[in-house]
Tab-separated table of C-alpha atoms in Angstrom:
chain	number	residue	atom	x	y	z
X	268	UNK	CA	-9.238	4.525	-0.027
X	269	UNK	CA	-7.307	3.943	3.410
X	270	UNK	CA	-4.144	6.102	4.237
X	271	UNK	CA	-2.553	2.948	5.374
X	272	UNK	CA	1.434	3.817	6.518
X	273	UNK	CA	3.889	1.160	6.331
X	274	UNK	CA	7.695	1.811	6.730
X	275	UNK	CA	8.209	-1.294	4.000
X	276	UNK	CA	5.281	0.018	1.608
X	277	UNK	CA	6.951	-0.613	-0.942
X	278	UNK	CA	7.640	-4.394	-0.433
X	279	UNK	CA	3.692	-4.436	1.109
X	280	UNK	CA	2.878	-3.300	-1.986
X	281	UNK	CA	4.390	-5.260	-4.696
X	282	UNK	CA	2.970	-8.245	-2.074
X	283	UNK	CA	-0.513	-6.811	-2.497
X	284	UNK	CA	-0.242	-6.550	-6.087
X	285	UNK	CA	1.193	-10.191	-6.663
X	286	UNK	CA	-2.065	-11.503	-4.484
X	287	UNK	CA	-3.803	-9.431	-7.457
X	288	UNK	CA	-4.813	-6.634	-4.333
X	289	UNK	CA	-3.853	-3.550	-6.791
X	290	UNK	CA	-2.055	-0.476	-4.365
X	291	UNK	CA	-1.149	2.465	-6.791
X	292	UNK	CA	1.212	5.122	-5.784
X	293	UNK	CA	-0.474	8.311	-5.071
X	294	UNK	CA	2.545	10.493	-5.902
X	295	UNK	CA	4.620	8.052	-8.876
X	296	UNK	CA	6.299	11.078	-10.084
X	297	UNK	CA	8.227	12.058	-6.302
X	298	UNK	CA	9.555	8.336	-6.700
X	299	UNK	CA	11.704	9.757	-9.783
X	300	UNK	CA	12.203	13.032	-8.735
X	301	UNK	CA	13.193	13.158	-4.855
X	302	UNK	CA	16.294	11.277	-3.222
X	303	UNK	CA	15.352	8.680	-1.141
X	304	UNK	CA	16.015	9.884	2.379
X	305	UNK	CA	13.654	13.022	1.721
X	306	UNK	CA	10.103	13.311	3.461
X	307	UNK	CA	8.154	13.238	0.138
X	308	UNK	CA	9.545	10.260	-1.291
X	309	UNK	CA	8.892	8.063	2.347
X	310	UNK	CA	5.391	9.441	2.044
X	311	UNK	CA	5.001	8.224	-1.566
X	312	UNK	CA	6.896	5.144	-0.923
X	313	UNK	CA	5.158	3.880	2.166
X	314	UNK	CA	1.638	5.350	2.000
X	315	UNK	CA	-0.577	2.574	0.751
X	316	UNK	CA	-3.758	3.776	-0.393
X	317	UNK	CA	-5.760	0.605	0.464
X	318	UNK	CA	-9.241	0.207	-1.686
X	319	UNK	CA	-11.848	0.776	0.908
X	320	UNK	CA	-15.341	1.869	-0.507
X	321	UNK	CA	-18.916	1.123	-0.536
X	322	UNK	CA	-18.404	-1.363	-3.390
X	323	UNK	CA	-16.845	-3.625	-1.541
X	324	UNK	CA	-18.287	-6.332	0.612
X	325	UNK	CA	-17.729	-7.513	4.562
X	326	UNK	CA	-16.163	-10.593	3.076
X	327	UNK	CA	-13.979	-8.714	0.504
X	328	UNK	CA	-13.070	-6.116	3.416
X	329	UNK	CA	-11.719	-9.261	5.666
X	330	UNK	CA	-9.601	-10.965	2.614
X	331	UNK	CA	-8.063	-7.680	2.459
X	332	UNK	CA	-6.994	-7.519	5.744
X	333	UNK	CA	-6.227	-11.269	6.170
X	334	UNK	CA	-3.800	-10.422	3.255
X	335	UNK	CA	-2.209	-7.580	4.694
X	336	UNK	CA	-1.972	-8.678	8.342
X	337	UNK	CA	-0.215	-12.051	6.815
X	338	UNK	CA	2.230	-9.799	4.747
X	339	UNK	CA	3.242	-7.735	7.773
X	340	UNK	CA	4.064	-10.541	10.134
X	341	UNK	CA	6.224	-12.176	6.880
X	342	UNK	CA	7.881	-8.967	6.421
């Protein structure tokens, strides 16, 4: 995976996962237990652990990152 750091992570992600592009959150449990303002829960909030990985072809690489540079400029 790619650290990829988004101050709207959250909204980048629930876009990712509606174009069926599954992000997980690395750290679900800070989400519950930290306030919203506090460094842990931005971290777990906006780091997007994008799938990146020898599995993964040049083609699926560059829908990835069609997807996610259209979802930035929307956002």
């Amino acid at each position: 995976m790619y650290p990829f750091w988004s101050t709207k992570g959250g909204e980048v992600r629930r876009r990712l996962i509606a174009e069926k592009i599954y992000i997980p959150v690395l750290w679900p449990n800070v989400l519950e237990e930290m306030a919203e303002d506090t460094p842990e829960y931005q971290m777990a909030e906006n780091i997007l652990p994008l799938p990146i990985d020898q599995r993964y072809t040049e083609a699926d690489m560059g829908y990835l990152a069609d997807k996610l540079l259209n979802i930035l400029k929307e956002i």
